[in-house]
């Protein structure tokens, strides 16, 4: 059984990159300091992670989730209560 992150991946490295972005985003949402995230996710031969990379991943995620939110609200009207913003 494949996970959602594995779907449409052409090779293992693409899957690993998705996992790394998901883990990085999770840490950022949890409030881990940027310096610690940069240190943890920057590995030799794996590229450096900086504040710009973190915010870029967060902005791309926000962009895609906004679209998914709108599509779900339009296609499944019963989800309106679930999707309602809590203030």
Coordinates of N, CA and C in Angstrom, one line a residue:
X1 N 0.8 -1.2 0.0 CA 0.0 0.0 0.0 C 0.9 1.2 0.0
X2 N 0.6 2.2 -0.8 CA 1.4 3.4 -0.9 C 0.7 4.5 -0.2
X3 N 1.5 5.4 0.3 CA 1.0 6.6 1.0 C 0.7 7.7 0.0
X4 N 0.0 8.7 0.5 CA -0.4 9.8 -0.3 C 0.9 10.5 -0.8
X5 N 1.9 10.6 0.0 CA 3.2 11.2 -0.4 C 3.9 10.4 -1.5
X6 N 3.6 9.1 -1.6 CA 4.3 8.3 -2.6 C 3.6 8.4 -4.0
X7 N 2.3 8.8 -4.0 CA 1.5 8.9 -5.2 C 2.2 9.8 -6.3
X8 N 2.3 9.3 -7.4 CA 2.8 10.0 -8.6 C 4.4 10.3 -8.5
X9 N 5.0 9.7 -7.6 CA 6.5 9.8 -7.5 C 7.1 8.9 -8.5
X10 N 8.1 9.5 -9.3 CA 8.8 8.7 -10.3 C 9.9 7.9 -9.7
X11 N 10.5 8.4 -8.6 CA 11.6 7.6 -8.0 C 11.6 7.9 -6.5
X12 N 12.4 7.1 -5.8 CA 12.5 7.2 -4.3 C 12.9 8.5 -3.8
X13 N 13.9 9.2 -4.5 CA 14.4 10.5 -4.1 C 13.3 11.5 -4.0
X14 N 12.4 11.5 -5.0 CA 11.2 12.4 -5.0 C 10.3 12.2 -3.8
X15 N 10.1 10.9 -3.4 CA 9.3 10.6 -2.2 C 10.0 11.1 -1.0
X16 N 11.3 10.9 -0.9 CA 12.1 11.4 0.3 C 12.0 12.9 0.4
X17 N 12.1 13.6 -0.7 CA 12.0 15.1 -0.7 C 10.7 15.5 -0.2
X18 N 9.6 14.8 -0.6 CA 8.3 15.2 -0.1 C 8.2 15.0 1.4
X19 N 8.7 13.8 1.9 CA 8.7 13.6 3.3 C 9.5 14.6 4.1
X20 N 10.6 15.1 3.5 CA 11.4 16.1 4.2 C 10.7 17.4 4.3
X21 N 10.0 17.8 3.2 CA 9.2 19.0 3.2 C 8.1 18.9 4.2
X22 N 7.4 17.8 4.3 CA 6.3 17.6 5.2 C 6.8 17.7 6.7
X23 N 7.9 17.0 7.0 CA 8.5 17.1 8.3 C 9.0 18.5 8.7
X24 N 9.6 19.1 7.7 CA 10.0 20.5 8.0 C 8.9 21.4 8.3
X25 N 7.8 21.3 7.5 CA 6.6 22.1 7.7 C 6.0 21.8 9.0
X26 N 5.9 20.6 9.4 CA 5.4 20.2 10.7 C 6.1 20.8 11.8
X27 N 7.5 20.8 11.8 CA 8.3 21.4 12.8 C 8.1 22.9 12.9
X28 N 7.9 23.6 11.7 CA 7.7 25.0 11.7 C 6.4 25.4 12.3
X29 N 5.3 24.6 12.0 CA 4.0 24.8 12.5 C 4.0 24.6 14.1
X30 N 4.8 23.7 14.5 CA 4.9 23.4 16.0 C 5.7 24.5 16.7
X31 N 6.3 25.4 16.0 CA 7.0 26.5 16.6 C 8.4 26.3 17.0
X32 N 9.0 25.3 16.3 CA 10.5 25.1 16.5 C 11.2 26.3 15.9
X33 N 12.2 26.8 16.6 CA 12.9 28.0 16.1 C 13.6 27.7 14.7
X34 N 13.6 28.7 13.9 CA 14.1 28.6 12.5 C 15.5 28.1 12.5
X35 N 16.3 28.6 13.4 CA 17.7 28.2 13.5 C 17.9 26.7 13.8
X36 N 17.0 26.2 14.6 CA 17.1 24.8 14.9 C 16.6 23.9 13.7
X37 N 15.6 24.4 13.0 CA 15.1 23.7 11.8 C 16.2 23.7 10.7
X38 N 16.9 24.9 10.5 CA 17.9 25.0 9.6 C 19.1 24.0 9.9
X39 N 19.4 23.9 11.1 CA 20.5 23.1 11.6 C 20.1 21.6 11.4
X40 N 18.9 21.2 11.7 CA 18.4 19.8 11.7 C 18.3 19.3 10.2
X41 N 17.8 20.2 9.3 CA 17.5 19.7 8.0 C 18.6 20.0 7.0
X42 N 19.6 20.7 7.4 CA 20.7 20.9 6.5 C 21.7 19.8 6.7
X43 N 21.9 19.0 5.7 CA 22.8 17.8 5.8 C 23.9 17.9 4.7
X44 N 25.0 17.3 4.9 CA 26.0 17.2 3.8 C 25.4 16.5 2.6
X45 N 25.7 17.0 1.5 CA 25.2 16.4 0.2 C 23.7 16.5 0.0
X46 N 23.0 17.2 1.0 CA 21.5 17.3 0.9 C 21.1 18.7 0.7
X47 N 22.0 19.6 0.6 CA 21.6 21.0 0.4 C 21.3 21.7 1.7
X48 N 21.5 23.0 1.6 CA 21.2 23.8 2.8 C 19.8 24.3 2.9
X49 N 19.2 24.3 4.0 CA 17.9 24.8 4.3 C 18.0 26.1 5.0
X50 N 17.3 27.1 4.4 CA 17.3 28.5 5.0 C 15.9 29.0 5.3
X51 N 15.8 30.1 5.9 CA 14.6 30.7 6.2 C 13.7 30.9 5.0
X52 N 14.3 31.3 3.9 CA 13.6 31.4 2.6 C 13.0 30.1 2.1
X53 N 13.7 29.0 2.3 CA 13.2 27.7 1.9 C 12.0 27.4 2.8
X54 N 12.1 27.6 4.0 CA 11.0 27.3 5.0 C 9.7 28.1 4.6
X55 N 9.9 29.4 4.4 CA 8.7 30.3 4.1 C 8.2 29.9 2.7
X56 N 9.0 29.5 1.8 CA 8.6 29.1 0.5 C 7.7 27.9 0.5
X57 N 8.1 26.9 1.3 CA 7.3 25.7 1.5 C 6.0 26.0 2.2
X58 N 6.1 26.9 3.2 CA 4.8 27.2 3.9 C 3.9 28.0 3.0
X59 N 4.4 28.9 2.2 CA 3.5 29.6 1.2 C 2.9 28.7 0.2
X60 N 3.7 27.8 -0.4 CA 3.2 26.9 -1.4 C 2.1 26.0 -0.8
X61 N 2.3 25.5 0.5 CA 1.3 24.7 1.2 C 0.0 25.5 1.4
X62 N 0.2 26.7 1.8 CA -1.0 27.6 2.1 C -1.8 27.8 0.8
X63 N -1.1 28.0 -0.3 CA -1.7 28.2 -1.6 C -2.5 27.0 -2.0
X64 N -1.9 25.8 -1.9 CA -2.6 24.6 -2.3 C -3.8 24.2 -1.4
X65 N -3.6 24.5 -0.1 CA -4.7 24.2 0.9 C -5.8 25.1 0.7
X66 N -5.6 26.4 0.3 CA -6.7 27.3 0.1 C -7.5 26.8 -1.1
X67 N -6.9 26.3 -2.1 CA -7.7 25.8 -3.3 C -8.4 24.6 -2.9
X68 N -7.8 23.7 -2.1 CA -8.5 22.4 -1.7 C -9.7 22.8 -0.8
X69 N -9.5 23.7 0.1 CA -10.6 24.2 1.0 C -11.8 24.7 0.1
X70 N -11.5 25.5 -0.9 CA -12.6 26.0 -1.7 C -13.3 24.9 -2.5
X71 N -12.5 24.0 -3.1 CA -13.1 22.9 -3.8 C -13.9 22.0 -2.9
X72 N -13.4 21.7 -1.8 CA -14.2 20.9 -0.9 C -15.5 21.5 -0.4
X73 N -15.5 22.8 -0.1 CA -16.7 23.6 0.2 C -17.7 23.6 -0.9
X74 N -17.2 23.7 -2.1 CA -18.1 23.8 -3.3 C -18.7 22.5 -3.7
X75 N -17.9 21.4 -3.5 CA -18.4 20.1 -4.0 C -19.2 19.3 -2.9
X76 N -18.9 19.6 -1.6 CA -19.6 18.9 -0.6 C -20.2 19.9 0.4
X77 N -21.4 20.4 0.1 CA -22.0 21.4 0.9 C -22.1 21.0 2.4
X78 N -22.3 19.7 2.7 CA -22.4 19.3 4.1 C -21.2 19.6 4.9
X79 N -20.1 19.8 4.2 CA -18.8 20.1 4.9 C -18.7 21.5 5.4
X80 N -19.6 22.3 5.0 CA -19.6 23.7 5.4 C -19.4 23.9 6.9
X81 N -20.1 23.1 7.7 CA -20.0 23.2 9.1 C -18.6 22.8 9.6
X82 N -18.1 21.7 9.0 CA -16.7 21.3 9.3 C -15.7 22.3 8.9
X83 N -15.9 23.0 7.8 CA -14.9 23.9 7.3 C -15.1 25.3 7.9
X84 N -16.1 25.5 8.6 CA -16.4 26.9 9.1 C -15.2 27.3 10.0
X85 N -14.8 28.5 9.8 CA -13.7 29.1 10.7 C -14.2 29.3 12.1
X86 N -13.4 28.9 13.0 CA -13.7 29.1 14.4 C -13.1 30.4 14.9
X87 N -13.9 31.2 15.4 CA -13.4 32.5 15.8 C -13.4 32.7 17.2

